[in-house]
Coordinates of N, CA, C and O in Angstrom, one line a residue:
X1 N 114.8 89.1 118.0 CA 113.9 90.5 117.4 C 112.9 90.4 118.5 O 112.5 89.3 117.5
X2 N 112.7 91.3 118.7 CA 111.0 91.1 119.3 C 110.3 92.6 117.9 O 110.4 93.5 118.7
X3 N 109.7 92.0 117.3 CA 109.9 93.3 116.2 C 107.9 93.7 117.0 O 107.9 94.9 117.0
X4 N 107.0 93.2 117.6 CA 105.3 94.0 118.4 C 106.7 94.4 119.6 O 106.0 95.6 119.6
X5 N 107.1 94.0 120.3 CA 107.3 94.7 121.2 C 108.8 96.5 121.0 O 108.1 97.3 121.6
X6 N 109.5 96.5 119.4 CA 110.1 97.2 119.0 C 108.6 98.1 118.5 O 109.2 99.8 118.4
X7 N 107.5 97.2 117.9 CA 106.7 98.5 117.8 C 105.2 99.5 118.5 O 105.6 100.6 118.9
X8 N 105.6 98.5 119.6 CA 105.5 99.4 120.9 C 106.1 100.0 122.0 O 105.4 101.3 122.1
X9 N 107.1 99.7 121.1 CA 108.0 100.8 122.2 C 107.6 102.6 121.0 O 108.2 103.3 121.2
X10 N 107.5 101.9 120.0 CA 107.2 103.4 119.1 C 106.4 103.4 119.2 O 106.3 105.1 119.2
X11 N 105.2 103.1 119.4 CA 103.7 103.9 119.6 C 103.8 104.2 121.0 O 103.3 105.8 121.1
X12 N 104.4 104.3 122.4 CA 104.9 104.7 122.9 C 105.5 106.3 123.1 O 105.3 106.9 123.5
X13 N 107.0 106.0 122.4 CA 108.3 107.3 122.3 C 106.5 108.3 121.0 O 107.1 109.5 121.4
X14 N 105.8 108.2 120.3 CA 105.3 108.6 120.1 C 103.7 109.6 120.7 O 103.9 111.2 121.1
X15 N 103.3 108.7 121.2 CA 102.1 109.4 122.5 C 103.0 110.5 123.6 O 102.9 110.9 124.3
X16 N 104.2 109.5 124.2 CA 105.2 110.1 125.2 C 105.6 111.6 124.8 O 104.9 113.3 125.3
X17 N 105.4 111.6 123.3 CA 106.5 112.7 122.9 C 105.3 114.2 122.6 O 105.5 115.5 122.3
X18 N 104.2 113.7 122.3 CA 102.7 114.3 121.8 C 102.4 115.0 123.0 O 101.8 116.0 123.2
X19 N 102.6 114.3 124.2 CA 102.1 114.4 125.1 C 102.4 115.8 125.8 O 103.1 116.4 126.3
X20 N 104.1 115.5 125.6 CA 105.1 116.4 125.3 C 105.1 117.5 125.3 O 104.9 118.7 125.9
X21 N 104.7 117.9 123.9 CA 104.6 119.0 122.7 C 103.4 119.2 123.4 O 103.3 120.9 124.4
X22 N 102.3 119.2 123.9 CA 100.9 119.5 124.8 C 101.2 120.0 125.5 O 100.7 121.2 126.5
X23 N 101.6 119.5 126.7 CA 102.1 119.7 127.9 C 103.1 121.4 128.5 O 103.0 121.7 128.7
X24 N 103.6 121.0 127.6 CA 105.0 122.8 127.1 C 103.8 123.9 126.8 O 104.1 124.8 127.5
X25 N 103.4 123.1 126.3 CA 102.4 124.3 125.8 C 101.4 125.4 125.9 O 101.1 126.2 126.7
X26 N 100.8 124.2 126.9 CA 100.1 124.9 128.0 C 100.7 125.4 129.2 O 99.9 126.1 129.1
X27 N 101.3 124.6 129.6 CA 102.3 125.1 130.5 C 102.9 126.9 130.3 O 103.0 127.2 131.2
X28 N 103.2 126.5 128.9 CA 103.7 128.0 128.6 C 102.8 128.7 128.2 O 103.0 129.8 129.2
X29 N 101.6 128.3 128.1 CA 100.2 129.5 128.0 C 99.7 129.7 129.6 O 100.2 131.0 129.5
X30 N 100.0 129.0 130.4 CA 98.9 129.2 131.4 C 100.5 130.6 131.7 O 100.0 131.2 132.4
X31 N 101.5 130.2 132.4 CA 102.8 131.2 132.6 C 102.7 132.6 131.7 O 102.9 133.1 132.7
X32 N 102.3 132.5 130.5 CA 102.7 133.5 129.9 C 101.1 134.7 130.0 O 101.5 135.5 130.6
X33 N 99.9 133.7 130.6 CA 98.6 134.7 130.6 C 98.8 136.1 131.7 O 98.9 136.3 132.5
X34 N 99.4 134.0 133.2 CA 99.2 134.4 134.7 C 100.5 136.2 134.3 O 100.5 136.7 135.8
X35 N 101.6 135.6 133.9 CA 102.4 136.6 134.1 C 102.5 138.1 133.4 O 102.9 138.7 133.4
X36 N 101.3 138.3 133.1 CA 100.2 139.7 131.9 C 101.6 140.1 130.6 O 101.2 140.4 130.1
X37 N 102.0 139.2 130.3 CA 102.2 139.1 128.8 C 101.0 138.7 127.6 O 100.2 137.7 128.0
X38 N 101.5 139.2 126.2 CA 100.2 138.9 125.5 C 100.3 137.3 125.1 O 99.6 137.1 124.3
X39 N 101.8 137.3 124.9 CA 102.2 135.7 124.1 C 103.3 135.7 124.5 O 104.1 136.3 125.1
X40 N 103.4 134.1 124.1 CA 104.9 133.5 124.9 C 105.8 134.3 124.4 O 107.2 134.3 124.8
X41 N 105.8 134.4 123.0 CA 106.7 134.6 122.2 C 107.8 136.0 122.5 O 108.8 136.5 122.7
X42 N 106.3 136.9 122.8 CA 107.1 138.3 123.7 C 107.5 138.3 124.8 O 108.3 138.8 124.9
X43 N 107.1 137.1 125.8 CA 107.7 137.4 126.4 C 109.2 137.3 126.5 O 110.5 137.3 126.9
X44 N 109.7 135.7 125.6 CA 111.0 135.1 125.4 C 112.3 136.4 124.4 O 112.9 136.6 124.4
X45 N 111.3 136.7 123.1 CA 111.7 137.9 122.7 C 112.5 139.1 123.8 O 113.4 139.9 123.2
X46 N 111.9 139.3 124.8 CA 112.1 140.6 126.0 C 113.5 140.4 125.9 O 114.0 141.1 127.1
X47 N 114.0 138.9 126.2 CA 115.3 138.3 126.7 C 115.9 138.7 128.4 O 116.6 138.3 129.2
X48 N 114.5 138.8 128.8 CA 113.5 138.4 130.1 C 114.3 137.5 130.9 O 113.7 136.7 130.4
X49 N 115.5 137.0 131.7 CA 115.3 136.1 131.6 C 114.9 135.1 133.1 O 114.5 134.4 133.2
X50 N 114.3 136.2 134.2 CA 113.0 136.1 134.8 C 111.9 134.9 134.1 O 111.6 134.3 135.0
X51 N 111.2 135.6 132.9 CA 110.6 135.3 132.6 C 110.9 133.9 132.0 O 110.0 133.2 132.3
X52 N 111.8 133.7 131.4 CA 112.4 132.3 131.0 C 112.2 131.4 132.2 O 111.9 129.8 132.2
X53 N 112.8 131.5 133.2 CA 113.0 130.9 134.5 C 111.8 130.2 134.9 O 111.3 129.4 134.9
X54 N 110.4 131.8 135.1 CA 109.4 131.2 135.0 C 108.4 130.3 134.0 O 107.8 129.4 134.8
X55 N 108.6 130.6 133.0 CA 108.1 129.6 132.1 C 109.4 127.9 131.9 O 108.2 127.0 132.1
X56 N 110.2 127.9 132.4 CA 111.0 126.4 132.8 C 110.7 125.7 133.7 O 110.0 125.0 133.3
X57 N 109.9 126.8 134.5 CA 109.7 126.6 135.7 C 108.3 125.8 136.0 O 107.9 124.6 136.2
X58 N 106.9 126.0 134.8 CA 105.9 125.9 134.7 C 105.6 124.6 134.0 O 105.1 123.5 133.8
X59 N 107.3 124.6 133.4 CA 107.5 123.6 132.2 C 107.9 122.0 132.8 O 106.8 121.0 132.8
X60 N 108.3 122.5 133.6 CA 108.7 121.2 135.3 C 108.0 120.9 135.7 O 107.1 119.6 136.1
X61 N 107.3 121.8 136.5 CA 105.6 122.1 137.5 C 104.6 120.8 136.6 O 104.5 120.2 136.8
X62 N 104.2 121.0 135.5 CA 103.4 120.0 134.3 C 103.7 119.0 134.1 O 102.8 118.4 133.7
X63 N 104.9 119.0 134.0 CA 105.8 117.1 133.4 C 105.5 116.7 134.5 O 105.6 115.3 134.0
X64 N 105.5 117.2 136.0 CA 105.6 116.2 137.2 C 104.3 115.6 136.9 O 104.2 114.6 137.6
X65 N 102.8 116.8 137.0 CA 101.7 116.2 137.0 C 101.4 115.4 135.9 O 100.5 114.6 136.5
X66 N 101.8 115.9 134.7 CA 101.3 115.0 134.0 C 102.5 114.0 133.8 O 101.2 112.8 132.5
X67 N 103.2 113.1 134.1 CA 103.8 112.3 133.5 C 103.2 111.0 134.3 O 103.5 110.1 133.1
X68 N 102.3 111.2 135.0 CA 101.3 109.3 135.8 C 100.8 109.1 134.3 O 100.0 107.8 134.2
X69 N 99.9 110.0 133.9 CA 98.5 109.9 132.7 C 100.2 109.1 131.4 O 98.9 108.5 131.2
X70 N 100.9 109.4 131.5 CA 101.4 108.8 130.7 C 101.5 107.1 131.0 O 101.8 106.1 129.8
X71 N 102.0 107.4 131.9 CA 103.2 106.2 132.4 C 101.6 105.5 133.2 O 102.2 103.7 132.5
X72 N 100.6 106.2 133.7 CA 99.6 104.9 133.5 C 99.4 104.4 131.9 O 98.5 102.8 132.0
X73 N 99.4 104.9 131.5 CA 98.9 104.7 130.0 C 99.2 103.2 129.4 O 98.8 102.3 128.5
X74 N 101.3 103.5 129.5 CA 101.6 102.6 129.1 C 101.9 101.4 129.9 O 101.6 100.6 129.2
X75 N 101.3 101.2 131.2 CA 101.7 99.9 131.8 C 99.5 99.5 131.2 O 99.8 98.4 131.5
X76 N 98.5 100.1 130.7 CA 97.6 98.9 130.9 C 97.9 98.9 129.4 O 97.2 97.7 129.4
X77 N 99.0 99.5 128.5 CA 99.0 98.9 126.8 C 99.7 98.0 127.4 O 99.4 96.7 126.8
X78 N 100.8 97.3 128.5 CA 101.8 96.4 128.6 C 100.1 95.4 128.9 O 101.1 94.3 128.6
X79 N 99.6 95.6 130.1 CA 98.8 95.0 130.7 C 97.7 94.0 129.5 O 97.6 92.8 129.0
X80 N 97.4 94.7 128.4 CA 96.5 94.3 127.1 C 97.4 93.6 126.5 O 96.4 92.7 125.6
X81 N 98.7 93.8 125.9 CA 99.4 93.1 125.4 C 99.4 91.7 125.4 O 99.4 90.6 124.4
X82 N 99.9 91.8 126.9 CA 100.6 89.8 127.6 C 98.5 89.8 127.5 O 98.8 88.8 128.1
X83 N 97.7 90.5 127.1 CA 96.7 89.7 128.0 C 95.7 89.1 126.3 O 95.8 90.0 125.3
X84 N 96.0 87.6 126.7 CA 95.2 86.9 125.4 C 93.8 87.1 125.2 O 93.7 87.2 125.4
X85 N 93.7 87.7 123.0 CA 92.6 88.7 122.7 C 92.0 89.6 123.2 O 90.4 90.1 122.4
X86 N 92.7 90.6 124.0 CA 92.2 91.9 124.2 C 92.9 92.6 123.6 O 93.2 93.8 123.8
X87 N 94.0 92.3 122.2 CA 94.2 93.5 121.0 C 93.4 94.7 120.6 O 93.3 96.1 120.5
X88 N 91.8 93.9 120.3 CA 91.0 94.8 119.9 C 90.6 96.8 120.8 O 90.1 97.7 120.8
X89 N 91.5 96.6 122.6 CA 91.1 97.6 123.5 C 92.1 98.8 123.5 O 92.1 100.0 123.8
X90 N 93.3 98.1 122.9 CA 93.9 99.0 122.3 C 94.0 100.4 122.6 O 94.4 101.5 122.4
X91 N 93.4 100.5 120.9 CA 92.7 102.0 120.2 C 91.8 102.4 121.3 O 92.0 103.6 121.4
X92 N 91.1 101.6 122.1 CA 89.9 102.5 122.8 C 91.4 102.9 123.9 O 91.0 104.1 124.4
X93 N 92.6 102.2 124.5 CA 93.1 103.1 125.8 C 93.7 104.2 125.5 O 93.8 104.9 126.2
X94 N 93.9 104.0 124.4 CA 94.7 105.0 123.7 C 93.9 106.4 123.3 O 94.2 107.6 123.3
X95 N 92.4 106.5 123.3 CA 91.4 107.4 122.9 C 90.9 108.2 124.8 O 91.0 108.8 125.0
X96 N 91.2 106.7 125.4 CA 90.4 107.4 127.3 C 91.7 107.8 126.9 O 91.8 108.9 128.3
X97 N 92.8 107.7 126.8 CA 94.1 108.2 127.6 C 94.2 109.9 127.5 O 95.0 110.1 128.6
X98 N 93.6 109.3 126.3 CA 93.6 111.1 125.7 C 92.4 111.5 126.3 O 93.6 113.2 126.8
X99 N 91.7 111.2 127.2 CA 91.0 111.9 128.1 C 91.8 111.6 129.1 O 91.4 113.4 130.2
X100 N 92.3 111.1 129.6 CA 93.4 110.6 131.0 C 94.2 112.3 131.1 O 94.5 112.5 131.8
X101 N 94.9 112.3 129.6 CA 96.0 113.2 129.7 C 95.5 114.5 130.1 O 95.9 115.6 130.4
X102 N 94.3 115.0 129.1 CA 93.8 116.0 128.7 C 93.7 116.6 130.6 O 93.4 118.0 130.9
X103 N 92.4 115.7 131.0 CA 92.2 115.9 133.0 C 93.7 115.9 133.3 O 93.6 117.1 134.2
X104 N 94.9 115.7 133.2 CA 95.8 115.9 133.8 C 96.6 117.3 133.6 O 96.9 117.9 134.6
X105 N 96.6 117.7 132.2 CA 97.0 119.1 132.0 C 96.0 120.2 132.2 O 96.5 121.7 132.4
X106 N 95.0 119.5 132.5 CA 93.5 120.8 133.5 C 93.9 120.6 134.8 O 94.1 122.3 135.1
X107 N 94.0 119.3 135.2 CA 94.8 120.2 137.0 C 96.0 120.6 137.2 O 96.2 121.4 137.9
X108 N 96.9 120.1 136.2 CA 98.5 121.0 136.3 C 97.9 122.1 135.7 O 98.7 123.4 136.7
X109 N 97.2 122.6 134.9 CA 97.3 124.5 134.8 C 96.5 125.4 136.1 O 97.1 125.8 136.4
X110 N 95.9 124.4 136.9 CA 94.8 125.1 138.1 C 96.1 125.3 139.2 O 95.7 125.3 139.8
X111 N 97.3 124.0 139.4 CA 97.9 123.8 140.0 C 98.5 124.6 139.8 O 99.4 125.6 140.9
X112 N 99.9 125.1 138.7 CA 100.3 125.9 138.4 C 99.8 127.8 138.6 O 100.1 128.1 139.2
X113 N 98.1 127.7 138.3 CA 97.3 129.1 138.6 C 97.9 129.3 140.2 O 98.1 130.7 140.6
X114 N 97.4 128.2 140.9 CA 96.9 128.2 142.8 C 99.0 128.6 142.8 O 98.8 129.3 143.5
X115 N 99.9 128.1 142.1 CA 100.6 128.3 142.7 C 101.6 130.0 142.9 O 102.4 130.2 143.4
X116 N 101.7 130.6 141.1 CA 101.4 131.5 141.1 C 100.2 133.1 142.2 O 100.8 133.6 142.7
X117 N 99.3 132.3 142.3 CA 98.7 132.9 143.4 C 99.2 132.5 145.0 O 99.1 134.4 145.6
X118 N 99.5 131.6 145.4 CA 100.1 131.5 146.0 C 101.3 132.7 146.8 O 101.4 132.9 148.0
X119 N 102.1 132.4 145.7 CA 103.4 133.0 145.7 C 103.2 134.7 145.8 O 103.6 135.6 146.5
X120 N 101.8 135.3 145.0 CA 101.5 136.5 145.2 C 101.1 136.9 146.8 O 101.1 138.0 146.9
X121 N 100.4 136.0 147.0 CA 100.1 136.2 148.7 C 101.0 136.3 150.1 O 100.8 136.5 150.9
X122 N 102.3 135.9 149.7 CA 103.2 135.5 150.4 C 104.4 137.0 151.0 O 104.8 136.9 151.9
X123 N 103.7 137.5 150.0 CA 104.0 139.0 150.1 C 103.6 140.1 149.5 O 103.8 140.4 148.4
X124 N 102.1 140.4 150.5 CA 100.9 141.6 149.7 C 101.6 142.6 149.6 O 101.0 143.1 148.7
X125 N 102.5 143.2 149.5 CA 103.3 144.4 149.6 C 104.3 144.8 148.0 O 104.4 145.8 147.8
X126 N 104.1 143.2 147.4 CA 105.2 143.5 146.5 C 104.5 142.5 145.5 O 103.6 141.6 146.0
X127 N 104.4 143.4 143.8 CA 103.8 142.7 143.5 C 104.9 141.6 142.7 O 105.2 142.2 141.8
X128 N 104.9 140.1 142.7 CA 105.8 139.8 143.0 C 105.9 140.0 140.8 O 106.9 139.5 140.2
X129 N 104.6 139.2 140.3 CA 104.1 139.5 139.2 C 105.1 140.6 138.0 O 105.8 139.9 137.1
X130 N 104.5 141.6 138.6 CA 105.3 142.7 137.8 C 106.7 142.7 138.1 O 107.5 143.3 137.0
X131 N 106.9 141.9 139.1 CA 109.0 142.6 139.2 C 109.8 141.8 138.5 O 110.3 141.7 138.3
X132 N 108.9 140.4 138.3 CA 109.5 139.2 137.0 C 109.5 140.0 135.6 O 109.9 139.3 134.9
X133 N 108.0 140.0 135.5 CA 108.1 141.0 134.0 C 109.2 142.2 133.9 O 109.3 142.5 132.8
X134 N 109.1 142.7 135.2 CA 110.7 143.6 134.8 C 111.8 143.3 134.8 O 113.2 144.0 135.2
X135 N 112.0 141.8 135.4 CA 113.3 141.2 135.1 C 113.8 140.9 136.2 O 115.2 140.6 136.4
X136 N 113.5 141.0 137.5 CA 113.5 140.7 138.8 C 113.4 139.3 139.2 O 112.9 138.1 138.5
X137 N 114.7 138.5 139.0 CA 115.0 137.4 138.8 C 115.2 136.4 140.2 O 114.6 135.5 140.3
X138 N 115.2 136.8 141.6 CA 115.1 136.6 142.1 C 113.5 136.6 143.0 O 113.0 135.5 143.8
X139 N 112.4 136.9 142.2 CA 111.5 136.6 142.3 C 111.1 135.8 141.7 O 110.2 135.1 141.9
X140 N 111.6 135.9 140.5 CA 111.3 134.4 139.7 C 111.8 133.5 140.1 O 111.3 131.9 139.9
X141 N 113.3 133.4 140.6 CA 113.7 132.0 141.3 C 112.9 131.6 142.6 O 112.7 130.3 142.7
X142 N 112.0 132.3 143.1 CA 111.3 132.0 144.2 C 109.5 131.4 144.0 O 109.6 130.7 144.4
X143 N 109.2 132.2 142.9 CA 108.3 131.5 142.3 C 108.8 130.6 141.7 O 107.2 129.6 141.3
X144 N 109.5 130.4 140.9 CA 110.0 128.7 140.5 C 109.8 128.0 141.6 O 109.1 126.5 141.5
X145 N 110.6 127.9 142.7 CA 110.6 126.9 143.8 C 109.4 126.6 143.7 O 109.4 125.1 144.3
X146 N 108.7 127.7 144.3 CA 106.9 127.6 144.4 C 106.3 126.8 143.7 O 105.7 125.6 144.2
X147 N 106.6 126.7 142.3 CA 105.7 126.1 141.4 C 106.3 124.6 141.4 O 105.4 123.6 140.8
X148 N 107.9 124.0 141.4 CA 108.1 122.5 141.3 C 107.6 122.0 143.0 O 107.1 121.1 142.9
X149 N 107.8 122.6 143.8 CA 107.0 122.1 145.2 C 106.1 122.2 145.4 O 105.5 120.7 145.5
X150 N 105.2 123.1 144.6 CA 103.9 123.0 144.6 C 103.3 121.4 143.7 O 102.4 120.0 143.9
X151 N 103.8 121.0 142.8 CA 104.0 120.2 141.7 C 104.0 119.0 142.4 O 104.0 118.1 142.3
X152 N 105.6 118.5 142.5 CA 105.8 117.8 143.5 C 105.2 117.2 144.8 O 104.9 115.5 144.4
X153 N 104.2 117.9 145.8 CA 103.3 117.4 146.6 C 102.5 117.4 146.1 O 101.5 116.6 146.9
X154 N 101.7 117.8 145.2 CA 100.1 117.5 144.6 C 100.9 116.1 143.4 O 99.4 115.9 143.6
X155 N 101.8 115.6 143.2 CA 101.9 115.0 142.3 C 101.2 114.0 142.8 O 100.3 112.6 141.9
X156 N 101.4 113.3 143.9 CA 100.5 112.0 144.0 C 98.7 112.4 144.2 O 98.5 111.1 144.6
X157 N 98.5 113.3 144.8 CA 97.1 113.6 144.8 C 96.6 113.8 143.6 O 96.0 112.7 143.2
X158 N 96.6 114.1 142.4 CA 96.3 113.8 141.4 C 96.8 112.7 140.8 O 95.1 112.1 139.7
X159 N 97.8 112.2 140.9 CA 97.8 110.6 140.0 C 96.9 109.7 141.1 O 96.3 108.7 140.3
X160 N 96.2 109.8 142.4 CA 95.5 109.1 142.6 C 94.0 109.4 142.3 O 93.2 108.5 142.0
X161 N 93.7 111.0 141.9 CA 92.6 111.1 142.0 C 92.2 110.6 140.0 O 91.3 109.9 140.2
X162 N 93.2 110.5 139.5 CA 92.8 110.3 138.1 C 93.2 107.9 137.2 O 93.2 108.5 136.3
X163 N 93.4 107.9 138.4 CA 93.9 106.1 138.2 C 93.1 106.2 138.2 O 92.5 105.2 137.4
X164 N 91.5 106.3 138.8 CA 89.9 105.6 138.6 C 89.9 106.3 137.1 O 88.8 105.3 137.0
X165 N 90.5 107.3 136.0 CA 90.0 107.5 134.5 C 90.4 106.2 134.1 O 89.9 106.1 132.8
X166 N 91.8 105.9 134.2 CA 93.0 105.0 133.5 C 92.4 103.1 133.4 O 92.1 102.8 134.2
X167 N 91.1 102.7 132.8 CA 91.0 101.7 132.6 C 92.2 100.4 132.3 O 93.0 100.0 131.2
X168 N 92.2 99.6 133.3 CA 93.1 98.4 133.4 C 92.4 97.2 133.5 O 91.4 96.6 133.6
X169 N 92.9 96.0 132.1 CA 92.3 95.3 131.9 C 92.6 94.1 133.6 O 92.9 94.5 134.8
X170 N 91.4 93.8 133.8 CA 91.2 92.8 134.5 C 91.8 91.4 135.0 O 91.8 90.5 134.0
X171 N 93.0 91.1 135.9 CA 93.5 90.0 135.7 C 92.7 89.0 136.3 O 92.6 89.3 137.3
X172 N 92.5 87.9 136.1 CA 92.0 86.5 136.2 C 92.4 86.2 137.9 O 94.1 86.4 138.0
X173 N 91.6 85.6 138.6 CA 92.4 85.3 139.8 C 92.8 83.8 139.6 O 93.9 83.4 140.5
X174 N 92.7 82.9 139.0 CA 92.9 81.7 138.8 C 94.0 81.8 138.5 O 95.3 80.6 138.6
X175 N 94.8 83.0 137.8 CA 96.3 82.6 137.4 C 97.4 83.4 138.2 O 98.5 82.5 138.5
X176 N 96.5 83.0 139.7 CA 97.5 83.1 140.6 C 97.8 81.5 141.5 O 97.1 81.4 141.5
X177 N 98.6 81.7 142.0 CA 99.3 79.9 142.4 C 99.0 80.8 143.7 O 99.5 81.2 144.4
X178 N 98.4 79.7 144.8 CA 97.8 79.5 145.7 C 98.6 78.8 146.6 O 99.7 77.7 146.3
X179 N 99.8 79.1 148.0 CA 100.3 78.5 148.7 C 100.0 77.0 148.5 O 98.5 77.0 149.1
X180 N 100.9 76.5 148.7 CA 100.7 74.8 148.7 C 100.9 74.7 150.7 O 102.1 74.8 151.7

């Protein structure tokens, strides 16, 4: 049994759960505001399946866009744990990772807003957001697809853009074995 590995697993679990809760909350608020509801609860209580579908797609899109910030943090922790004498940096990585996740959430929010605006421009003669508010599931399905596709296609760019924010320890070149 490796107690240290178990403790690191618990820390990763807690960090991932916190990021998930925050990401879901941010995505739901962005979708609620863009959908014209005063609160997420109002949209959910209305029993509007179209609104629920858009909320769900926003959450999935945010998860796609933010997952790299969590994986990058975990990768940095794994490297630090195996680097002797680097334990003092673990707390700093979590503090820095908070900024990394916040940046990913901000970019994710902007991408969700871009998705809604793009969706509205697809058919200028129809107000899709009003249609969704009134329960038009067909409009919600199209918007859900737009949000997920934009997130999938933008994810690599977001990942590359945010890679420079997370400090990874430098591995020494003397640990590499030169071919003989």
